[in-house]
Coordinates of C-alpha atoms in Angstrom, one line a residue:
M90 CA 0.7 -12.2 -11.6
L91 CA -1.0 -13.6 -8.5
L92 CA -1.0 -10.9 -5.8
P93 CA -0.6 -11.7 -2.2
K94 CA -3.6 -11.4 0.0
R95 CA -1.9 -9.1 2.6
Y96 CA -0.5 -5.7 1.7
L97 CA 1.7 -4.0 4.2
I98 CA 1.8 -0.2 4.2
T99 CA 4.8 0.8 6.3
P100 CA 4.5 3.4 9.0
D101 CA 6.5 6.5 8.4
P102 CA 10.2 5.8 9.1
Y103 CA 10.3 8.8 11.4
D104 CA 7.8 7.0 13.6
A105 CA 10.3 4.2 14.2
G106 CA 12.7 6.8 15.6
H107 CA 15.7 5.9 13.4
P108 CA 16.2 4.4 9.9
A109 CA 18.2 1.5 11.3
L110 CA 15.4 0.6 13.7
F111 CA 12.8 1.0 10.9
L112 CA 14.8 -1.5 8.8
E113 CA 15.0 -4.0 11.7
Q114 CA 11.2 -3.7 12.1
L115 CA 10.7 -4.2 8.3
K116 CA 12.9 -7.3 8.4
R117 CA 10.8 -8.7 11.3
T118 CA 7.6 -8.0 9.4
L119 CA 9.0 -9.6 6.2
D120 CA 10.0 -12.6 8.3
S121 CA 6.4 -13.0 9.3
G122 CA 5.5 -13.8 5.6
I123 CA 4.5 -10.4 4.2
E124 CA 5.1 -10.5 0.4
L125 CA 3.7 -7.1 -0.8
V126 CA 5.0 -3.8 0.7
Q127 CA 4.5 -0.1 0.2
L128 CA 7.3 2.1 1.5
R129 CA 5.2 5.0 2.7
S130 CA 6.8 8.2 3.9
K131 CA 5.4 11.7 3.8
K132 CA 8.2 13.1 6.0
L133 CA 11.4 12.0 4.4
N134 CA 13.0 14.2 1.7
S135 CA 13.7 12.6 -1.6
I136 CA 17.4 11.9 -0.9
H137 CA 16.6 10.1 2.4
Y138 CA 13.6 8.3 0.9
M139 CA 15.8 7.1 -1.9
H140 CA 18.5 5.8 0.5
L141 CA 15.9 4.0 2.6
A142 CA 14.2 2.6 -0.5
E143 CA 17.5 1.0 -1.7
K144 CA 17.9 -0.8 1.7
A145 CA 14.2 -1.7 1.8
M146 CA 14.5 -3.1 -1.7
A147 CA 17.4 -5.3 -0.7
L148 CA 15.4 -6.7 2.3
C149 CA 12.4 -7.3 0.1
E150 CA 14.5 -9.1 -2.5
Q151 CA 15.9 -11.4 0.2
H152 CA 12.4 -12.2 1.3
H153 CA 11.0 -12.6 -2.2
A154 CA 8.6 -9.7 -1.5
L155 CA 7.4 -7.0 -3.9
L156 CA 8.2 -3.4 -3.0
L157 CA 6.1 -0.4 -4.2
L158 CA 7.2 3.2 -3.6
N159 CA 5.0 6.2 -3.1
A160 CA 4.1 8.2 -6.2
H161 CA 6.3 11.0 -5.1
A162 CA 9.4 8.8 -5.1
P163 CA 12.3 10.1 -7.3
L164 CA 12.2 8.7 -10.8
S165 CA 15.6 7.1 -10.4
A166 CA 14.2 5.0 -7.5
Q167 CA 11.1 4.0 -9.5
R168 CA 13.2 2.2 -12.1
N169 CA 14.6 -0.4 -9.6
V170 CA 11.5 -1.4 -7.6
D171 CA 8.4 -3.5 -8.4
G172 CA 6.1 -0.6 -8.8
L173 CA 4.3 2.5 -7.5
H174 CA 1.4 3.3 -5.2
L175 CA -0.5 6.4 -6.1
D176 CA -2.2 8.4 -3.4
S177 CA -5.7 9.5 -4.5
Q178 CA -4.5 13.0 -5.5
S179 CA -1.7 11.6 -7.7
L180 CA -4.2 9.1 -9.2
M181 CA -6.7 11.8 -10.2
A182 CA -3.9 13.8 -11.8
C183 CA -2.8 10.9 -14.0
D184 CA -3.7 10.9 -17.6
E185 CA -2.1 7.5 -18.3
R186 CA -0.4 4.6 -16.5
P187 CA 2.8 6.0 -14.9
L188 CA 4.8 2.8 -15.4
P189 CA 5.1 0.1 -18.0
T190 CA 3.0 -3.0 -17.5
A191 CA 6.0 -5.0 -16.3
K192 CA 5.8 -2.9 -13.1
L193 CA 2.9 -2.8 -10.6
V194 CA 0.7 0.3 -10.3
A195 CA -1.6 0.6 -7.3
A196 CA -3.8 3.4 -6.1
S197 CA -5.5 4.6 -3.0
C198 CA -9.3 5.0 -3.6
H199 CA -12.1 6.3 -1.4
T200 CA -14.9 7.0 -4.0
M201 CA -16.4 5.5 -7.1
A202 CA -14.8 8.2 -9.2
E203 CA -11.3 7.2 -7.9
L204 CA -12.0 3.5 -8.6
E205 CA -13.0 4.4 -12.2
K206 CA -9.9 6.5 -12.7
A207 CA -7.7 3.7 -11.4
Q208 CA -9.3 1.3 -13.8
S209 CA -9.0 3.8 -16.7
I210 CA -5.3 4.2 -16.3
G211 CA -4.7 0.5 -16.0
A212 CA -3.8 0.2 -12.4
D213 CA -3.1 -3.4 -11.2
F214 CA -4.9 -3.1 -7.9
V215 CA -6.4 -0.5 -5.4
T216 CA -6.9 0.0 -1.7
L217 CA -10.4 1.1 -0.7
S218 CA -10.6 2.9 2.6
P219 CA -11.4 3.5 5.3
V220 CA -13.6 0.5 5.9
L221 CA -13.7 0.9 9.7
R222 CA -12.6 3.7 12.1
T223 CA -8.8 3.9 12.2
A224 CA -6.3 5.6 14.5
S225 CA -4.3 7.0 11.6
H226 CA -7.3 8.9 10.2
P227 CA -9.7 9.4 13.1
D228 CA -11.7 12.1 11.4
A229 CA -12.4 10.1 8.3
E230 CA -15.9 8.7 7.9
P231 CA -15.7 4.9 7.5
L232 CA -17.4 3.2 4.6
G233 CA -18.6 0.2 6.6
W234 CA -18.8 -3.2 5.0
D235 CA -22.0 -2.7 3.0
R236 CA -20.7 0.5 1.3
F237 CA -17.3 -1.2 0.7
L238 CA -19.1 -4.1 -1.0
A239 CA -21.2 -1.8 -3.1
L240 CA -18.1 0.0 -4.4
A241 CA -15.8 -3.0 -4.7
S242 CA -18.3 -4.9 -6.8
R243 CA -18.4 -2.1 -9.4
T244 CA -14.7 -2.5 -10.4
T245 CA -12.8 -5.4 -12.1
L246 CA -9.6 -4.4 -10.2
P247 CA -8.4 -6.4 -7.2
V248 CA -9.5 -4.3 -4.2
Y249 CA -7.7 -4.4 -0.8
A250 CA -9.8 -3.4 2.2
L251 CA -8.0 -0.8 4.3
G252 CA -8.7 0.9 7.6
G253 CA -9.2 -0.4 11.1
L254 CA -8.7 -4.0 10.1
S255 CA -6.9 -6.9 11.9
T256 CA -5.2 -10.0 10.4
D257 CA -8.3 -12.0 11.3
T258 CA -10.5 -9.7 9.1
L259 CA -9.4 -11.3 5.8
P260 CA -12.2 -13.9 5.5
H261 CA -14.8 -11.3 6.4
A262 CA -13.3 -8.8 3.9
E263 CA -13.3 -11.5 1.2
R264 CA -17.0 -12.1 1.8
H265 CA -17.6 -8.4 1.2
G266 CA -15.8 -8.3 -2.2
A267 CA -12.2 -7.6 -1.1
Y268 CA -9.3 -9.4 -2.8
G269 CA -7.2 -9.0 0.3
I270 CA -6.5 -6.6 3.2
A271 CA -4.0 -3.8 3.5
G272 CA -2.8 -2.1 6.7
I273 CA 0.0 -0.7 8.8
R274 CA -0.7 -1.7 12.4
C275 CA -2.2 -5.1 11.7
F276 CA 1.0 -6.4 10.0
W277 CA 3.9 -4.2 11.3
K278 CA 6.2 -5.9 13.8
P279 CA 7.8 -3.2 16.0

């Protein structure tokens, strides 16, 4: 499967103020051509996350976009979407690929050990972050482009650059070993 070059990580639905507003914003973002989406929420309980995932899945299907849920999504929700995105903690706790190969498995990586773990469980792609300073993680030390290249070049997995990027960053990211770019603010249409 050829992965899109842009990977949207949604802001937390609570940040939009109301689920209906969040879904309107998701639709606007999908209208802009996004084809790969992670429904990210650390604040919703599993019932509300599942309800929102069903609606997000319908929107993604209408736009021919792939939808990945967070690793902590209920198992019943995982069956109906295109895949899962593992945070680094969930990744390191995995002994094997959590879904069959017909579904996508992605992982958040920050170190070589995490990249190696993602490869060993058969992940389909990873995000590597933070490349630059980012408002969402202001205390995280950025990798910078040289370190990003050094890490990305040591894995065979497609690597999405994440952290402090803009939509114009894609060519620069590709020159530094990225398959594509991932982000929240650079793609989200409030």
